[in-house]
Short mmCIF file of C-alpha atoms and ligand atoms in Angstrom, two decimals:
data_model
loop_
_atom_site.label_atom_id
_atom_site.label_comp_id
_atom_site.label_asym_id
_atom_site.label_seq_id
_atom_site.Cartn_x
_atom_site.Cartn_y
_atom_site.Cartn_z
CA MET A 23 -31.66 -63.04 28.99
CA GLU A 24 -29.83 -61.72 32.02
CA GLU A 25 -31.60 -58.85 33.76
CA ILE A 26 -29.61 -55.69 33.13
CA ASN A 27 -29.93 -52.63 35.39
CA THR A 28 -29.82 -49.86 32.88
CA LYS A 29 -30.09 -47.10 35.47
CA ALA A 30 -27.07 -48.49 37.32
CA GLU A 31 -25.23 -48.75 34.20
CA LEU A 32 -25.88 -45.24 33.48
CA GLU A 33 -24.96 -44.21 36.82
CA LYS A 34 -21.51 -45.89 36.31
CA GLN A 35 -21.26 -43.78 33.09
CA THR A 36 -21.75 -40.52 34.99
CA GLU A 37 -18.89 -41.53 37.16
CA TYR A 38 -16.62 -41.85 34.08
CA THR A 39 -17.94 -38.53 32.79
CA ASP A 40 -16.98 -36.91 36.02
CA MET A 41 -13.56 -38.34 35.91
CA LEU A 42 -13.07 -37.26 32.29
CA LYS A 43 -13.79 -33.60 33.18
CA ASP A 44 -10.24 -33.50 34.98
CA ILE A 45 -8.60 -35.97 32.58
CA LEU A 46 -9.59 -33.87 29.37
CA PHE A 47 -8.83 -30.66 31.12
CA MET A 48 -5.29 -31.80 31.73
CA ARG A 49 -4.85 -33.62 28.32
CA TYR A 50 -5.89 -30.45 26.32
CA ASN A 51 -4.73 -28.05 28.84
CA CYS A 52 -7.84 -25.95 28.63
CA SER A 53 -11.18 -25.69 30.64
CA GLN A 54 -13.25 -26.53 27.46
CA PRO A 55 -11.75 -28.87 25.03
CA LYS A 56 -13.43 -28.74 21.65
CA ALA A 57 -15.40 -31.77 20.23
CA HIS A 58 -16.71 -32.10 16.50
CA VAL A 59 -19.45 -34.77 15.87
CA ARG A 60 -20.15 -35.41 12.24
CA THR A 61 -23.35 -37.45 11.28
CA TYR A 62 -24.00 -39.50 8.28
CA GLY A 63 -27.19 -41.29 7.37
CA CYS A 64 -30.70 -41.03 8.73
CA GLN A 65 -32.56 -39.37 11.51
CA GLN A 66 -31.75 -42.38 13.76
CA ASN A 67 -28.05 -41.30 13.58
CA VAL A 68 -28.92 -37.68 14.14
CA ALA A 69 -30.77 -38.69 17.26
CA ASP A 70 -27.86 -40.81 18.38
CA SER A 71 -25.34 -38.05 17.67
CA GLU A 72 -27.54 -35.62 19.85
CA LYS A 73 -26.87 -38.10 22.71
CA ILE A 74 -23.08 -38.27 22.08
CA LYS A 75 -22.94 -34.49 21.89
CA GLY A 76 -24.90 -34.35 25.10
CA MET A 77 -22.47 -36.69 26.87
CA LEU A 78 -19.46 -34.61 25.47
CA GLU A 79 -20.98 -31.37 26.93
CA GLU A 80 -21.31 -33.15 30.29
CA MET A 81 -17.62 -34.02 30.20
CA GLY A 82 -16.99 -30.25 29.84
CA CYS A 83 -16.44 -30.03 26.26
CA ALA A 84 -17.67 -27.26 23.80
CA LEU A 85 -19.12 -28.46 20.53
CA THR A 86 -17.66 -27.10 17.31
CA GLU A 87 -18.73 -27.26 13.65
CA ASN A 88 -15.03 -27.04 12.65
CA ALA A 89 -13.17 -30.31 12.64
CA GLU A 90 -9.72 -28.45 12.30
CA GLU A 91 -10.18 -26.80 15.74
CA ALA A 92 -11.33 -29.87 17.55
CA ASP A 93 -9.52 -31.96 20.17
CA ILE A 94 -12.03 -34.76 19.88
CA ILE A 95 -13.68 -35.84 16.52
CA ILE A 96 -16.55 -38.39 16.39
CA PHE A 97 -17.82 -39.60 13.04
CA ASN A 98 -21.23 -41.34 13.36
CA THR A 99 -21.51 -43.57 10.24
CA CYS A 100 -24.04 -45.08 7.96
CA ALA A 101 -23.87 -48.36 6.14
CA VAL A 102 -27.19 -48.22 4.13
CA ARG A 103 -25.52 -47.92 0.69
CA GLU A 104 -22.00 -48.34 -0.71
CA HIS A 105 -21.85 -44.70 -1.52
CA ALA A 106 -22.55 -43.73 2.03
CA GLU A 107 -19.59 -45.88 3.29
CA ASP A 108 -17.22 -44.56 0.67
CA ARG A 109 -17.85 -40.94 1.78
CA VAL A 110 -16.92 -42.00 5.36
CA PHE A 111 -13.79 -43.78 4.16
CA GLY A 112 -12.83 -40.66 2.19
CA ASN A 113 -13.55 -38.36 5.00
CA VAL A 114 -11.64 -40.40 7.62
CA GLY A 115 -8.62 -40.40 5.22
CA GLU A 116 -8.73 -36.77 5.46
CA LEU A 117 -8.25 -36.73 9.20
CA LYS A 118 -4.65 -38.02 8.90
CA ALA A 119 -3.25 -34.59 8.29
CA LEU A 120 -5.03 -33.28 11.33
CA LYS A 121 -3.83 -35.99 13.64
CA ARG A 122 -0.30 -35.34 12.37
CA LYS A 123 -0.66 -31.57 13.24
CA LYS A 124 -2.06 -32.42 16.76
CA PRO A 125 -1.12 -35.65 18.08
CA SER A 126 -3.36 -35.34 21.10
CA LEU A 127 -6.28 -35.29 18.71
CA LEU A 128 -8.72 -38.20 19.56
CA ILE A 129 -10.63 -39.64 16.75
CA GLY A 130 -13.51 -41.88 17.12
CA LEU A 131 -15.83 -43.73 14.81
CA CYS A 132 -19.30 -45.11 15.54
CA GLY A 133 -22.74 -45.79 14.12
CA CYS A 134 -24.04 -48.35 11.77
CA MET A 135 -20.81 -49.05 9.69
CA MET A 136 -19.02 -50.14 12.87
CA GLU A 137 -21.50 -52.87 13.50
CA GLN A 138 -20.25 -54.70 10.42
CA GLN A 139 -17.21 -56.95 11.12
CA HIS A 140 -15.46 -56.49 7.94
CA ILE A 141 -15.84 -52.77 7.99
CA ALA A 142 -14.70 -52.53 11.53
CA GLU A 143 -11.58 -54.64 10.63
CA ARG A 144 -10.94 -52.55 7.54
CA ILE A 145 -11.07 -49.36 9.52
CA TYR A 146 -8.73 -50.64 12.19
CA LYS A 147 -6.19 -51.79 9.52
CA SER A 148 -6.43 -48.73 7.25
CA PHE A 149 -6.56 -46.02 9.72
CA PRO A 150 -4.18 -46.46 12.53
CA TYR A 151 -4.82 -42.92 13.87
CA VAL A 152 -8.44 -43.89 14.69
CA GLY A 153 -8.27 -44.37 18.53
CA LEU A 154 -11.84 -45.62 19.19
CA VAL A 155 -14.19 -47.63 17.28
CA PHE A 156 -17.82 -48.43 18.65
CA GLY A 157 -21.17 -49.67 17.51
CA THR A 158 -24.65 -48.65 17.77
CA HIS A 159 -25.36 -50.98 20.67
CA VAL A 160 -23.00 -49.39 23.09
CA ILE A 161 -23.50 -45.70 22.69
CA HIS A 162 -24.52 -45.43 26.34
CA LYS A 163 -21.09 -46.54 27.35
CA PHE A 164 -19.32 -43.69 25.50
CA PRO A 165 -17.90 -42.07 28.73
CA GLU A 166 -16.37 -45.54 29.71
CA MET A 167 -14.90 -46.15 26.27
CA LEU A 168 -13.42 -42.68 26.03
CA TYR A 169 -12.06 -42.99 29.36
CA ASN A 170 -10.27 -46.20 28.59
CA ALA A 171 -9.08 -45.00 25.22
CA VAL A 172 -7.61 -41.77 26.87
CA THR A 173 -6.10 -43.34 30.00
CA THR A 174 -4.56 -46.43 28.37
CA GLY A 175 -3.48 -44.76 25.09
CA LYS A 176 -4.45 -47.86 23.37
CA ARG A 177 -6.83 -48.27 20.42
CA LEU A 178 -10.08 -49.51 21.41
CA VAL A 179 -12.73 -51.28 19.47
CA GLU A 180 -16.00 -52.03 21.20
CA ARG A 181 -18.85 -53.52 19.03
CA GLY A 182 -21.49 -54.67 21.20
CA VAL A 183 -23.80 -57.49 21.37
CA ASP A 184 -27.52 -56.15 21.09
CA ASP A 185 -28.66 -56.30 24.67
CA GLY A 186 -32.22 -55.50 23.72
CA GLN A 187 -32.31 -52.69 26.33
CA ILE A 188 -33.33 -49.08 26.00
CA TYR A 189 -31.10 -46.75 28.08
CA GLU A 190 -33.29 -44.00 29.21
CA GLY A 191 -31.76 -40.84 30.62
CA ILE A 192 -28.60 -40.40 28.58
CA PRO A 193 -27.78 -36.62 28.34
CA MET A 194 -28.71 -35.04 25.04
CA HIS A 195 -27.89 -32.01 23.16
CA ARG A 196 -30.68 -31.08 20.71
CA ASP A 197 -29.33 -29.58 17.50
CA GLY A 198 -32.54 -27.48 16.81
CA SER A 199 -34.47 -25.11 19.00
CA PHE A 200 -37.91 -25.41 17.10
CA LYS A 201 -37.66 -28.63 14.97
CA GLY A 202 -36.75 -31.77 16.76
CA TRP A 203 -36.54 -35.51 16.65
CA LEU A 204 -38.12 -37.83 19.06
CA SER A 205 -37.26 -41.51 18.87
CA ILE A 206 -40.01 -43.77 19.83
CA MET A 207 -38.45 -46.99 19.17
CA TYR A 208 -35.14 -48.45 18.17
CA GLY A 209 -34.03 -51.25 15.84
CA CYS A 210 -35.94 -53.12 13.22
CA ASP A 211 -37.23 -56.57 12.68
CA ASN A 212 -38.46 -56.55 9.21
CA PHE A 213 -35.44 -57.95 7.24
CA CYS A 214 -36.14 -56.48 3.86
CA THR A 215 -33.76 -58.58 1.84
CA TYR A 216 -31.65 -55.68 0.54
CA CYS A 217 -31.36 -53.68 3.90
CA ILE A 218 -28.46 -53.71 6.32
CA VAL A 219 -30.36 -51.74 9.05
CA PRO A 220 -31.82 -54.83 11.01
CA HIS A 221 -28.27 -56.21 11.06
CA VAL A 222 -26.69 -53.19 12.50
CA ARG A 223 -29.40 -51.75 14.62
CA GLY A 224 -30.49 -54.88 16.43
CA ARG A 225 -34.04 -55.96 17.40
CA GLU A 226 -37.06 -53.67 17.48
CA ARG A 227 -37.92 -52.30 20.91
CA SER A 228 -40.37 -49.49 21.84
CA ARG A 229 -39.94 -46.76 24.45
CA GLN A 230 -42.68 -46.51 27.22
CA PRO A 231 -45.55 -44.25 26.05
CA LYS A 232 -45.29 -42.20 29.07
CA ILE A 233 -41.62 -41.55 28.52
CA VAL A 234 -42.44 -40.44 24.90
CA LEU A 235 -45.22 -38.28 26.04
CA ASP A 236 -43.11 -36.64 28.85
CA GLU A 237 -40.36 -35.89 26.44
CA ALA A 238 -42.76 -34.38 23.77
CA LYS A 239 -44.25 -32.07 26.64
CA ALA A 240 -40.86 -31.09 27.63
CA MET A 241 -39.90 -30.21 23.96
CA ILE A 242 -43.10 -28.20 23.53
CA GLN A 243 -42.69 -26.33 26.85
CA SER A 244 -39.21 -25.40 25.78
CA GLY A 245 -40.54 -23.93 22.49
CA PHE A 246 -40.40 -26.70 19.92
CA LYS A 247 -42.82 -26.27 17.06
CA GLU A 248 -42.34 -29.29 15.24
CA ILE A 249 -41.70 -32.82 16.62
CA THR A 250 -40.94 -35.80 14.37
CA LEU A 251 -41.69 -39.13 15.99
CA LEU A 252 -38.92 -41.53 14.70
CA GLY A 253 -38.59 -45.23 14.24
CA GLN A 254 -37.65 -47.60 11.37
CA ASN A 255 -41.16 -48.80 11.26
CA VAL A 256 -43.42 -46.57 13.54
CA ASN A 257 -46.39 -48.54 12.59
CA SER A 258 -45.27 -51.58 14.63
CA TYR A 259 -44.70 -49.44 17.73
CA GLY A 260 -45.80 -50.97 21.01
CA LYS A 261 -44.77 -54.66 20.36
CA GLY A 262 -43.48 -56.20 23.57
CA LEU A 263 -44.73 -53.29 25.79
CA GLU A 264 -46.45 -54.23 28.93
CA GLU A 265 -48.93 -51.44 28.57
CA LYS A 266 -50.31 -52.29 25.03
CA THR A 267 -50.25 -49.10 23.00
CA SER A 268 -50.42 -48.91 19.13
CA PHE A 269 -48.64 -46.20 17.05
CA PRO A 270 -52.22 -44.53 16.26
CA GLU A 271 -52.89 -44.35 20.08
CA LEU A 272 -49.36 -42.95 20.63
CA LEU A 273 -49.67 -40.37 17.86
CA LYS A 274 -53.06 -39.25 19.14
CA SER A 275 -51.86 -38.80 22.66
CA VAL A 276 -48.92 -36.69 21.38
CA SER A 277 -51.39 -34.62 19.42
CA GLU A 278 -53.54 -33.94 22.31
CA ILE A 279 -50.72 -32.09 24.23
CA ASP A 280 -51.53 -28.44 24.57
CA GLY A 281 -49.78 -25.90 22.62
CA ASP A 282 -49.10 -24.51 19.04
CA PHE A 283 -46.98 -27.30 17.48
CA ARG A 284 -47.22 -29.80 14.75
CA ILE A 285 -46.26 -33.46 14.47
CA ARG A 286 -44.51 -35.44 11.81
CA PHE A 287 -43.53 -39.18 11.93
CA MET A 288 -41.10 -41.43 9.92
CA THR A 289 -41.11 -44.13 8.77
CA SER A 290 -44.37 -45.82 8.12
CA HIS A 291 -44.04 -49.19 6.63
CA PRO A 292 -46.98 -49.88 4.14
CA LYS A 293 -47.57 -53.41 5.39
CA ASP A 294 -48.66 -52.06 8.85
CA ALA A 295 -50.20 -48.77 7.77
CA SER A 296 -53.60 -49.05 9.18
CA LYS A 297 -57.08 -47.20 8.49
CA GLU A 298 -56.94 -46.21 12.20
CA LEU A 299 -53.64 -44.37 11.62
CA ILE A 300 -55.15 -42.49 8.76
CA ASP A 301 -58.25 -41.64 10.86
CA VAL A 302 -55.96 -40.18 13.54
CA ILE A 303 -54.12 -38.05 11.09
CA ALA A 304 -57.29 -36.81 9.48
CA GLU A 305 -59.13 -35.92 12.85
CA SER A 306 -56.16 -33.87 14.23
CA ASN A 307 -54.98 -30.46 12.89
CA LYS A 308 -51.69 -30.82 14.60
CA ILE A 309 -50.59 -34.11 12.74
CA CYS A 310 -49.24 -32.80 9.42
CA ASN A 311 -50.90 -34.04 6.26
CA HIS A 312 -47.84 -35.68 4.90
CA ILE A 313 -47.07 -39.55 4.98
CA HIS A 314 -43.72 -40.86 4.02
CA LEU A 315 -44.76 -44.27 2.72
CA PRO A 316 -41.83 -46.06 1.17
CA LEU A 317 -42.88 -47.96 -1.89
CA GLN A 318 -39.43 -49.46 -2.83
CA CYS A 319 -40.87 -50.95 -6.01
CA GLY A 320 -44.17 -51.34 -7.90
CA SER A 321 -43.70 -54.89 -9.02
CA ASP A 322 -45.49 -57.61 -6.91
CA ARG A 323 -42.87 -60.19 -7.92
CA ILE A 324 -39.95 -58.03 -6.83
CA LEU A 325 -41.74 -56.89 -3.56
CA LYS A 326 -41.99 -60.42 -2.57
CA ARG A 327 -38.42 -61.06 -3.29
CA MET A 328 -37.66 -57.75 -1.24
CA ASN A 329 -39.66 -59.41 1.69
CA ARG A 330 -41.92 -56.40 1.94
CA HIS A 331 -45.13 -58.11 2.81
CA TYR A 332 -47.55 -55.87 0.69
CA ASP A 333 -48.44 -55.79 -3.04
CA ARG A 334 -49.68 -52.90 -5.41
CA GLU A 335 -53.22 -53.65 -4.39
CA LYS A 336 -52.54 -53.30 -0.59
CA TYR A 337 -50.29 -50.07 -1.21
CA MET A 338 -53.05 -48.45 -3.28
CA GLU A 339 -55.70 -49.45 -0.89
CA ILE A 340 -54.02 -47.55 2.04
CA VAL A 341 -52.99 -44.60 -0.49
CA ASN A 342 -56.71 -44.25 -1.75
CA TYR A 343 -58.04 -44.43 1.82
CA ALA A 344 -55.63 -41.69 3.01
CA LYS A 345 -56.42 -39.52 -0.01
CA SER A 346 -60.31 -39.74 0.69
CA LYS A 347 -59.77 -38.81 4.25
CA ILE A 348 -57.05 -36.25 4.37
CA PRO A 349 -57.35 -33.05 2.47
CA ASP A 350 -54.42 -31.73 0.63
CA LEU A 351 -52.54 -34.99 1.51
CA SER A 352 -48.89 -35.08 0.46
CA LEU A 353 -47.31 -38.45 -0.03
CA THR A 354 -43.53 -39.04 -0.34
CA SER A 355 -41.75 -42.31 -0.86
CA ASP A 356 -38.35 -44.20 -1.12
CA VAL A 357 -37.62 -46.23 -4.42
CA ILE A 358 -34.92 -48.72 -5.24
CA VAL A 359 -34.09 -49.00 -8.96
CA GLY A 360 -32.34 -52.25 -10.08
CA PHE A 361 -33.06 -54.80 -7.30
CA PRO A 362 -31.40 -58.29 -8.29
CA GLY A 363 -33.59 -59.83 -10.90
CA GLU A 364 -35.63 -56.91 -11.53
CA THR A 365 -36.51 -56.41 -15.23
CA TYR A 366 -37.34 -53.42 -17.34
CA GLU A 367 -41.01 -54.64 -17.28
CA ASP A 368 -40.85 -54.74 -13.47
CA PHE A 369 -39.39 -51.27 -13.42
CA GLN A 370 -42.17 -49.97 -15.61
CA GLN A 371 -44.66 -51.10 -13.04
CA THR A 372 -42.88 -48.91 -10.58
CA LEU A 373 -43.30 -45.97 -12.82
CA ASP A 374 -46.83 -46.76 -13.26
CA LEU A 375 -47.62 -46.82 -9.64
CA ILE A 376 -45.71 -43.64 -9.15
CA ARG A 377 -47.87 -41.97 -11.61
CA GLU A 378 -51.09 -43.32 -10.00
CA VAL A 379 -50.19 -42.11 -6.52
CA GLY A 380 -48.71 -38.79 -7.56
CA PHE A 381 -46.03 -38.28 -4.93
CA THR A 382 -44.81 -34.88 -4.05
CA SER A 383 -41.29 -36.03 -3.76
CA LEU A 384 -39.32 -39.23 -3.81
CA PHE A 385 -36.06 -40.46 -2.48
CA THR A 386 -34.60 -42.68 -5.13
CA PHE A 387 -31.70 -45.17 -4.85
CA ILE A 388 -29.89 -47.58 -7.15
CA TYR A 389 -29.71 -50.88 -5.50
CA SER A 390 -26.49 -51.31 -3.52
CA PRO A 391 -25.51 -54.93 -2.34
CA ARG A 392 -24.72 -55.20 1.36
CA VAL A 393 -22.67 -57.84 2.61
CA GLY A 394 -24.53 -60.38 4.78
CA THR A 395 -28.06 -59.52 3.29
CA PRO A 396 -29.92 -62.18 1.27
CA ALA A 397 -30.27 -60.01 -1.82
CA ALA A 398 -26.51 -59.71 -2.10
CA LYS A 399 -26.45 -63.38 -2.93
CA MET A 400 -29.22 -63.14 -5.61
CA GLU A 401 -28.38 -63.21 -9.19
CA ASP A 402 -28.08 -59.64 -10.56
CA PRO A 403 -27.74 -59.61 -14.36
CA ILE A 404 -28.49 -55.97 -15.09
CA SER A 405 -25.58 -53.79 -15.36
CA TYR A 406 -25.09 -50.70 -13.45
CA GLU A 407 -25.02 -48.55 -16.64
CA GLU A 408 -28.49 -49.83 -17.54
CA LYS A 409 -29.74 -49.37 -14.00
CA SER A 410 -28.47 -45.74 -14.17
CA GLU A 411 -30.65 -45.17 -17.42
CA TRP A 412 -33.83 -46.58 -15.62
CA PHE A 413 -32.92 -44.35 -12.77
CA SER A 414 -32.75 -41.22 -15.17
CA GLU A 415 -36.13 -42.13 -16.50
CA LEU A 416 -37.61 -42.43 -12.97
CA LEU A 417 -36.34 -38.89 -12.11
CA LYS A 418 -37.90 -37.49 -15.22
CA VAL A 419 -41.34 -39.06 -14.49
CA GLN A 420 -41.17 -37.78 -10.82
CA GLU A 421 -40.06 -34.28 -11.90
CA GLU A 422 -43.14 -33.85 -14.05
CA ILE A 423 -45.42 -35.10 -11.29
CA ALA A 424 -43.78 -32.87 -8.64
CA ALA A 425 -44.18 -29.86 -11.15
CA LYS A 426 -47.80 -30.58 -11.59
CA ARG A 427 -48.41 -30.96 -7.82
CA CYS A 428 -46.72 -27.70 -7.09
CA ALA A 429 -48.61 -25.82 -9.75
CA GLU A 430 -51.82 -26.91 -8.20
CA MET A 431 -50.70 -24.99 -5.02
CA ASN A 432 -50.49 -21.72 -6.82
CA GLY A 433 -52.58 -18.98 -5.29
CA LYS A 434 -53.39 -20.93 -2.37
CA ILE A 435 -52.62 -19.91 1.36
CA TYR A 436 -50.82 -22.26 3.72
CA LYS A 437 -49.81 -22.27 7.45
CA VAL A 438 -45.97 -22.46 7.22
CA LEU A 439 -43.15 -22.91 9.74
CA VAL A 440 -40.15 -20.65 8.76
CA GLU A 441 -37.09 -22.73 8.91
CA GLU A 442 -34.04 -20.84 7.73
CA GLN A 443 -32.68 -17.90 5.81
CA LYS A 444 -30.80 -18.55 2.53
CA LYS A 445 -27.72 -16.67 1.61
CA ASP A 446 -29.63 -14.40 -0.58
CA GLY A 447 -31.81 -13.41 2.39
CA ILE A 448 -34.84 -15.19 1.29
CA LEU A 449 -36.73 -17.24 4.03
CA CYS A 450 -37.49 -20.98 3.50
CA ALA A 451 -40.87 -21.93 5.19
CA ARG A 452 -42.44 -25.31 5.04
CA THR A 453 -46.07 -26.26 4.69
CA GLN A 454 -47.72 -29.01 6.72
CA ASN A 455 -47.58 -31.18 3.67
CA ASN A 456 -43.79 -30.87 3.64
CA ILE A 457 -43.28 -28.50 0.68
CA VAL A 458 -40.91 -25.56 0.81
CA VAL A 459 -42.05 -22.05 -0.05
CA GLU A 460 -39.60 -19.25 -0.43
CA VAL A 461 -40.74 -16.03 1.00
CA ALA A 462 -39.29 -12.58 1.68
CA GLY A 463 -39.10 -11.71 5.49
CA THR A 464 -36.75 -10.94 8.34
CA PRO A 465 -34.74 -13.54 10.21
CA ASP A 466 -36.67 -12.92 13.39
CA LEU A 467 -39.62 -15.06 11.92
CA ILE A 468 -37.32 -18.22 11.89
CA GLY A 469 -39.00 -20.73 14.21
CA THR A 470 -42.48 -19.20 13.97
CA PHE A 471 -45.74 -20.12 12.24
CA GLN A 472 -46.81 -17.72 9.49
CA ASN A 473 -49.33 -17.85 6.74
CA ALA A 474 -47.82 -17.81 3.24
CA GLN A 475 -49.62 -17.41 -0.03
CA VAL A 476 -48.07 -19.13 -3.06
CA THR A 477 -47.51 -16.79 -6.00
CA GLU A 478 -45.35 -18.59 -8.30
CA SER A 479 -44.36 -22.26 -8.89
CA ARG A 480 -41.37 -23.38 -10.87
CA ASN A 481 -40.79 -27.03 -11.05
CA TRP A 482 -40.84 -28.23 -7.47
CA ILE A 483 -39.85 -24.66 -6.03
CA LEU A 484 -42.47 -22.37 -4.79
CA ARG A 485 -42.30 -18.89 -4.17
CA GLY A 486 -44.70 -16.92 -2.18
CA LYS A 487 -45.49 -14.03 0.23
CA LEU A 488 -46.39 -13.85 3.78
CA VAL A 489 -50.04 -12.69 4.48
N1 LIG B 19 -37.00 -48.22 7.59
C1 LIG B 19 -37.21 -47.38 6.54
C2 LIG B 19 -36.08 -47.21 5.70
C3 LIG B 19 -34.62 -46.98 6.16
S1 LIG B 19 -33.36 -47.02 4.93
C4 LIG B 19 -38.26 -48.01 5.75
O1 LIG B 19 -38.54 -49.18 5.74
O2 LIG B 19 -38.77 -47.40 4.88
C5 LIG B 19 -33.94 -45.83 3.79
C6 LIG B 19 -34.08 -46.12 2.45
O3 LIG B 19 -32.90 -46.65 1.79
C7 LIG B 19 -34.92 -47.40 2.15
O4 LIG B 19 -36.30 -46.96 2.21
C8 LIG B 19 -34.52 -47.92 0.81
O5 LIG B 19 -35.25 -47.22 -0.15
C9 LIG B 19 -33.06 -47.54 0.76
N2 LIG B 19 -32.17 -48.70 0.84
C10 LIG B 19 -32.03 -49.47 1.98
N3 LIG B 19 -31.07 -50.35 1.63
C11 LIG B 19 -30.79 -50.20 0.44
C12 LIG B 19 -29.88 -50.85 -0.55
N4 LIG B 19 -29.16 -51.86 -0.11
N5 LIG B 19 -29.60 -50.34 -1.80
C13 LIG B 19 -30.44 -49.18 -2.20
N6 LIG B 19 -31.20 -48.52 -1.29
C14 LIG B 19 -31.51 -49.07 -0.07
FE1 LIG B 20 -34.61 -51.71 6.28
FE2 LIG B 20 -37.04 -52.72 5.86
FE3 LIG B 20 -36.14 -52.31 8.30
FE4 LIG B 20 -36.83 -50.27 6.68
S1 LIG B 20 -38.23 -51.89 7.43
S2 LIG B 20 -35.11 -50.32 8.06
S3 LIG B 20 -35.99 -51.00 4.66
S4 LIG B 20 -35.26 -53.71 6.94
FE1 LIG B 21 -27.78 -45.46 7.65
FE2 LIG B 21 -27.99 -46.61 10.04
FE3 LIG B 21 -29.68 -45.01 9.27
S1 LIG B 21 -27.41 -47.64 8.16
S2 LIG B 21 -29.87 -45.20 7.19
S3 LIG B 21 -27.74 -44.50 9.64
S4 LIG B 21 -30.07 -46.73 10.59
#
């Protein structure tokens, strides 16, 4: 592959950014045009949006949560399920009225949906007021693309080829001040047969450990209390790096940084979850005793068809090892119901495994065919209605498990991070093992660690008091 100088490329983008300051100033006749960035999908997109916001701020824009007052609107989209895409189509449709009211409004769409040819085409045809369409591989070129869109007045579509590079040093606007995301890798090489992510996010590549560590240190110094290390499969971190580093090693180094903070990570693919990883979690009091370990399905036959590379036995082996090593461990998971060819018996095996593990919570999805994935071509005889019935059954089973898990916490004291205040004034605080406890308290406690005693558990909601 041709050598790409990512630093020179970003310097070029800085020049576009500088030019845009004047151009946007004139176009919108104000010193700080307003930009609205809406994010759909997972934390990868949240992290990408933080970069887009960072670049917009460098261009002199002020960020706004209110689309109606914006001069520039960017939607960062998700393609993981049809429902996610439908929401985007609906919301983009609603922007038509805003564009009519304010012809200078610039609307851009980016993210995973745009990396699919048929979607990009549909957007281009159906929404003529969308001025800029760009994919996940070209985010670093946002200033240049915006410059071209504004100066030529033409509609611009830029869906890149994955150049396999990591562009370090893109400006960033972090959304939070005490909870933050830290990408350690990009892309995915796993090609689970139902999943669009590898097709829209490109090949897996890891950031240098030193860069990750420096970024973590900077976050902690500026007051962050919780850092979540991000990747589609963090357990395969390090592939292709000159300086060989495994994920457990990286995790350990981050946990050894001085300061009062805690660490989470997502997502851990069960096929690569090692005992070494569990040991690192068990030995550190900064790494949260929570593992998100997507199961997807409990039937070996279906797991094979999903190309997941583990079976029930391997899954339970790592779960049992983790339970034996990590006190008060909380396990959460993703489950897909109704994968093509799945029978009610397969589904019962999923329920079985869920009961055996005792997850604290689950993200549950009905299978959604994605164009271009192998599963979309598999025979799928079960109706959506029937899958919906299985889905309800799954929710009921999980509700019971979660209620039981929460009841076990009653009376105990936990170190919690106070996250937000609800409308009724109650504070939401999160335990290490990722369970929310509602407590009475003043908003100045938001962003601090406190101790909370659980006094009441109602299904999966916990009430408590600060002690
Ligand atoms: N990299 C992560 C997951 C990314 S997508 C991992 O491997 O766990 C998040 C979740 O969406 C997946 O875990 C899966 O449960 C769900 N998902 C992905 N594609 C899907 C599809 N086509 N239909 C239904 N659910 C899907
Ligand atoms: Fe999708 Fe599988 Fe990659 Fe996760 S590991 S992003 S489910 S292909
Ligand atoms: Fe969606 Fe893209 Fe994430 S498809 S789930 S936003 S990687």
